[in-house]
Short mmCIF file of C-alpha atoms in Angstrom, two decimals:
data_model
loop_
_atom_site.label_atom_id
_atom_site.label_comp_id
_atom_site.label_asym_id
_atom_site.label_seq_id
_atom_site.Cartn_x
_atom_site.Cartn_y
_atom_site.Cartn_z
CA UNK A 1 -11.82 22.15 11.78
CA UNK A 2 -12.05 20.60 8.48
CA UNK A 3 -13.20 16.93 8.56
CA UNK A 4 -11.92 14.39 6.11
CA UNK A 5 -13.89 10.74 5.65
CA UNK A 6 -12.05 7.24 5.07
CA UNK A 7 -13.86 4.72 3.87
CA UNK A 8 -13.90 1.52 4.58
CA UNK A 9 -12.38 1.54 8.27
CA UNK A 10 -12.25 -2.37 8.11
CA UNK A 11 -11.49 -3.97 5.36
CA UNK A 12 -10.75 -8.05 5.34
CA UNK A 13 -9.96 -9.62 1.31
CA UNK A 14 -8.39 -12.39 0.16
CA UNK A 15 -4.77 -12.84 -1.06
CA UNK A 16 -4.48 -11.87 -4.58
CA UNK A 17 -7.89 -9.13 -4.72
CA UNK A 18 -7.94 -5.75 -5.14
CA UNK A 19 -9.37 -3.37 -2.61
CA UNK A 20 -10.53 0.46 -2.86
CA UNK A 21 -10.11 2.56 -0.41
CA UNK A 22 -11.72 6.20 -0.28
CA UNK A 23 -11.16 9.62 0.99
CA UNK A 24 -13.14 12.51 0.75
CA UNK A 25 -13.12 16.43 1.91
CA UNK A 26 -16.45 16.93 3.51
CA UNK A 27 -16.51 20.48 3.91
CA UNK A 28 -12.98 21.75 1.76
CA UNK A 29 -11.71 21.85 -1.53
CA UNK A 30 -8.66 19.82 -1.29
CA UNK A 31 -5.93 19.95 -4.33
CA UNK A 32 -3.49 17.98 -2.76
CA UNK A 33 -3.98 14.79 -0.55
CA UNK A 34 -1.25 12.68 0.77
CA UNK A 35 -1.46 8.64 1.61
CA UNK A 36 0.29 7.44 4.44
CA UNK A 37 0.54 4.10 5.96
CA UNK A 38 1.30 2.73 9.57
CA UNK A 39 2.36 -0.46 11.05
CA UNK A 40 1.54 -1.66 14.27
CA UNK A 41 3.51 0.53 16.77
CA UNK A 42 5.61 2.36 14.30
CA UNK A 43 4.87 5.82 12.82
CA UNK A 44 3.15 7.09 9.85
CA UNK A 45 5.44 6.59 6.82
CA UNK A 46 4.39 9.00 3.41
CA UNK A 47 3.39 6.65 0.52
CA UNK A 48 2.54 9.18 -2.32
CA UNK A 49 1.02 12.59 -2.78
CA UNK A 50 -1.82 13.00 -5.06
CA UNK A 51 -2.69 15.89 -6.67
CA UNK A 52 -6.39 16.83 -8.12
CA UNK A 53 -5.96 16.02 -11.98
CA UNK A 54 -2.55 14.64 -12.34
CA UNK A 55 -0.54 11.57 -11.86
CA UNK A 56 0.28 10.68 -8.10
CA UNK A 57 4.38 10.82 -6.76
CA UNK A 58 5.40 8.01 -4.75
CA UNK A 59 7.99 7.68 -2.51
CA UNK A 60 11.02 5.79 -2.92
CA UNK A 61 10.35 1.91 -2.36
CA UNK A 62 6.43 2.34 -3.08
CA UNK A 63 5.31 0.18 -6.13
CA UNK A 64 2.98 2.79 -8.05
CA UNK A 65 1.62 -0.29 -9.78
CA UNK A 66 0.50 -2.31 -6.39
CA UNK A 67 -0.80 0.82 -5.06
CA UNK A 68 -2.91 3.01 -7.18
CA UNK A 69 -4.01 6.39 -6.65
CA UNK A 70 -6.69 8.37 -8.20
CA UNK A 71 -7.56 11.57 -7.49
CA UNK A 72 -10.32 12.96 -9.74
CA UNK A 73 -12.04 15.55 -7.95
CA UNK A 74 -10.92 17.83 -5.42
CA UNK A 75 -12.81 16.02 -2.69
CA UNK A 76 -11.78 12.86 -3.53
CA UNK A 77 -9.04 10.80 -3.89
CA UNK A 78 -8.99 7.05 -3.75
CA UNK A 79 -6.02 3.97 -3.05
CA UNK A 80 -6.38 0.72 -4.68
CA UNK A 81 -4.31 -2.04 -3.34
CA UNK A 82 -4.08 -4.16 -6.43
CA UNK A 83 -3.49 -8.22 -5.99
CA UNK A 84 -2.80 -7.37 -2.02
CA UNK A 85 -0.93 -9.91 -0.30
CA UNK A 86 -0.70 -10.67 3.71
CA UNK A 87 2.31 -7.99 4.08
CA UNK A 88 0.02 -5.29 2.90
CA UNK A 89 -2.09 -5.47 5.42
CA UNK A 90 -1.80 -2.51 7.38
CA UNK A 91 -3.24 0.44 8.54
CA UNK A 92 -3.61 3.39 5.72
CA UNK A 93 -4.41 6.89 6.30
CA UNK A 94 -5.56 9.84 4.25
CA UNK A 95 -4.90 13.32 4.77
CA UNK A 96 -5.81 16.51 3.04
CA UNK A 97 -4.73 20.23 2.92
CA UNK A 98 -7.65 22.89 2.85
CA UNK A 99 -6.45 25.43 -0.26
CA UNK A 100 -8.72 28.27 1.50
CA UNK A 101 -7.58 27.36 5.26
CA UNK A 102 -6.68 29.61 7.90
CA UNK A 103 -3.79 27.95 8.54
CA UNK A 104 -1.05 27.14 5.30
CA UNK A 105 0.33 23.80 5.43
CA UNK A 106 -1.89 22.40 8.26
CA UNK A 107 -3.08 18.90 7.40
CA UNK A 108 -6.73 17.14 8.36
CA UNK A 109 -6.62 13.21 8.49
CA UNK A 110 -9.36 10.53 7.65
CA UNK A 111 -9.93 8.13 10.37
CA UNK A 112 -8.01 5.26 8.73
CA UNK A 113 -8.72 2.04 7.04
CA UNK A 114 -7.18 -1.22 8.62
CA UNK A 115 -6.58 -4.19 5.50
CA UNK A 116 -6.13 -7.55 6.80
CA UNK A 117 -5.37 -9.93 3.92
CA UNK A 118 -6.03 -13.45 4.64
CA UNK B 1 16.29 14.06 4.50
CA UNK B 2 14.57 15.54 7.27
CA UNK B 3 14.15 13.03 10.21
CA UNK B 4 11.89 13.68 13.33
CA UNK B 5 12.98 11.73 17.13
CA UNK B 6 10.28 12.11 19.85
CA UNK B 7 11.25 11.38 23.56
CA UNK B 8 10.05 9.40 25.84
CA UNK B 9 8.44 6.49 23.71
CA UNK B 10 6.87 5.61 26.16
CA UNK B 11 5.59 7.39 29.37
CA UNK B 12 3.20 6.53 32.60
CA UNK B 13 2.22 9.12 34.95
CA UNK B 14 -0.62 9.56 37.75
CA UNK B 15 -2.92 11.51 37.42
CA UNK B 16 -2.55 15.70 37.51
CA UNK B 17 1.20 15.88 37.18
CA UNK B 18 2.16 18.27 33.97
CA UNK B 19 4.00 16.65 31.85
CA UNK B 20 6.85 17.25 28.49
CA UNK B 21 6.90 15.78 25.44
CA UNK B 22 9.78 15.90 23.19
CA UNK B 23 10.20 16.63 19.25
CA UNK B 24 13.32 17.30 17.76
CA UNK B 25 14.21 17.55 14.05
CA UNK B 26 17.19 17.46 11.91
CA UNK B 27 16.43 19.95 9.33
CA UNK B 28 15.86 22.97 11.17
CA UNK B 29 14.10 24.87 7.72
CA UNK B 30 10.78 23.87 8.37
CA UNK B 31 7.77 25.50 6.69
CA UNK B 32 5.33 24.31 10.30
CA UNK B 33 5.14 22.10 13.16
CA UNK B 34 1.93 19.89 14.07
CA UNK B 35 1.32 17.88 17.10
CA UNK B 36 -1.12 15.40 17.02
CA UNK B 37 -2.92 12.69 19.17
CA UNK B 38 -3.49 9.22 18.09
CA UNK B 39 -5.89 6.42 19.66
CA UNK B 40 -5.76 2.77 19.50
CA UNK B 41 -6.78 1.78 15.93
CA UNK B 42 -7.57 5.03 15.05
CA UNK B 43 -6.75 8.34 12.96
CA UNK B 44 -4.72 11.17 14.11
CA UNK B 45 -6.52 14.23 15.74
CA UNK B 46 -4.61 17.16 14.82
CA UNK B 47 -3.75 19.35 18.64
CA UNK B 48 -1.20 22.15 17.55
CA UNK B 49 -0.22 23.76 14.82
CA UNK B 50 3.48 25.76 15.22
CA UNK B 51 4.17 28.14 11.92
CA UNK B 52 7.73 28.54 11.78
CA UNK B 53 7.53 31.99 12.44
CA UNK B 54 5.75 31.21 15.63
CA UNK B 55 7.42 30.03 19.36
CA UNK B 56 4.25 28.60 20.80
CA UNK B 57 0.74 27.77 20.84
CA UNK B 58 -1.24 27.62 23.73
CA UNK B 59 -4.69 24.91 23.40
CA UNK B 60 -6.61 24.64 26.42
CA UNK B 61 -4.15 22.53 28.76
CA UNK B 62 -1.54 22.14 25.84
CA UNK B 63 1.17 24.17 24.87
CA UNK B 64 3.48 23.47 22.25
CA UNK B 65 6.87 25.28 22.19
CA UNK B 66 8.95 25.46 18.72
CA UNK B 67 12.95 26.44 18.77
CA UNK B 68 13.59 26.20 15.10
CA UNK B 69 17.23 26.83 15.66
CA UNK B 70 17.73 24.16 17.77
CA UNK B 71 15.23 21.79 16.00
CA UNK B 72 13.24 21.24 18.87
CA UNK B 73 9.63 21.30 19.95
CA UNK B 74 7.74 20.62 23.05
CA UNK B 75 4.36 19.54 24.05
CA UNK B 76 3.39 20.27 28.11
CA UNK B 77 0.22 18.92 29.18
CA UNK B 78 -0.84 20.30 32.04
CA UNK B 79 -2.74 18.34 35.31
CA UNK B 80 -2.87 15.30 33.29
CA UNK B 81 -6.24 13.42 32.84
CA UNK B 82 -6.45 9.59 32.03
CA UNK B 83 -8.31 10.84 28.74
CA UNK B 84 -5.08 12.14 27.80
CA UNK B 85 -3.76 8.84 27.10
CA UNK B 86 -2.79 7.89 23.97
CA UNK B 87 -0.11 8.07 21.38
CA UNK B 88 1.19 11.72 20.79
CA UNK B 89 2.79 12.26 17.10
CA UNK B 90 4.95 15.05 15.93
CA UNK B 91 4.93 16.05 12.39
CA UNK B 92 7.02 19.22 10.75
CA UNK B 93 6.64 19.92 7.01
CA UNK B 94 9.58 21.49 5.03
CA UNK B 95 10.14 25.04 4.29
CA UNK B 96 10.75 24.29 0.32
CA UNK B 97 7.51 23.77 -0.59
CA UNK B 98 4.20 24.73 1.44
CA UNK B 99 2.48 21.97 0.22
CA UNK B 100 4.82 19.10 1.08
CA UNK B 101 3.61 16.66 3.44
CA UNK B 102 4.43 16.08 6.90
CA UNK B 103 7.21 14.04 7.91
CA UNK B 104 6.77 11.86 11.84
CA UNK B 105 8.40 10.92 14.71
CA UNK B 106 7.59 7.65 15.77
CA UNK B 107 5.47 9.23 18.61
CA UNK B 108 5.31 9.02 22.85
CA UNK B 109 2.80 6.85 24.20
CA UNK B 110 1.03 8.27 27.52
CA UNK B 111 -0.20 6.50 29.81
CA UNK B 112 -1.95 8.79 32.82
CA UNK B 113 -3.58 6.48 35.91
CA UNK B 114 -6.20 7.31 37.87
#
């Protein structure tokens, strides 16, 4: 299957930095990605859906101004977790539609990136 | 707003009995169904994939079951292995748009013994 790359995995900052977080489309063109994030023993909850040359949409709730999204390519999109704080840390995942795939709608996910902010 | 419920939460089981995991969803027009396995720390590996115009998928030792009437999906592992242990996630994404993303459950956590 299609194989999408997070990076960092393991991220630790400092109250108050910023930290970018990356995800990539190895072997797809992918117009549409979609940030999720998890905390410990609850379930993935949709942040924002970015789409390849346009402005993200974030779900109700999500600051578009603590969390940026760029996604400039269509392999890559990236987070930024401006002036993070100790209740952002969590663990954020990327995922990515393949436009050509065998299979409409089915969704490939990076392996996650865990921010702990100190 | 579409919600997703997965029963059990939690589950422990020796191993090689089958097993069936529960999905069920409120908004019964979904565009597809996804099961997926989660480890400790890590991403989601994606198991099953149920179009809506589909009633099952068959994956090795897996097979997912979708009633899209009923909003309700089922994952049966069969002779269950202690590698099978892990978190199990179901996802559907709506019928509206095909490239909405996937709403969870809050998953079932398997635990097979040896």
């Amino acid at each position: 299957g299609a194989v999408v790359s997070q990076h960092p995995s393991r991220v630790i900052c400092k109250s108050g930095t910023s930290v970018k977080i990356e995800c990539r489309s190895l072997d797809f063109q992918a117009t549409t990605m979609f940030w999720y994030r998890q905390f410990p023993k609850q379930s993935l909850m949709l942040m924002a859906t970015s789409n390849e040359g346009s402005k993200a949409t974030y779900e109700q709730g999500v600051e578009k101004d603590k969390f940026l999204i760029n996604h400039a390519s269509l392999t890559l999109s990236t987070l930024t977790v401006t002036s993070a704080h100790p209740e952002d840390s969590s663990f954020y995942i990327c995922s990515a539609r393949d436009r050509w795939g065998p299979l409409p709608g089915e969704l490939f996910f990076g392996e996650g990136s865990r921010l702990t902010v100190l | 707003k579409q919600e997703v419920t997965q029963i059990p939460a939690a589950l422990s089981v020796p191993e090689g009995e089958n097993l069936v995991l529960n999905c069920s969803f409120t908004d019964s027009a979904i565009y597809n169904l996804q099961w997926f396995r989660q480890d400790p720390g890590k991403g989601l590996t994606s198991l099953l994939l149920i179009q809506s115009s589909q009633r099952e998928q068959t994956s090795g030792r897996l097979n997912a079951s979708l009633d899209k009437s009923s909003g309700r999906s089922t994952l049966y592992i069969a002779a269950s292995q202690p590698g099978d242990s892990a978190t199990y996630l179901c996802a559907v994404s709506s019928v509206h748009e095909a490239g909405t993303a996937l709403i969870f459950g809050k998953g079932t956590t398997l635990s097979v013994s040896s």
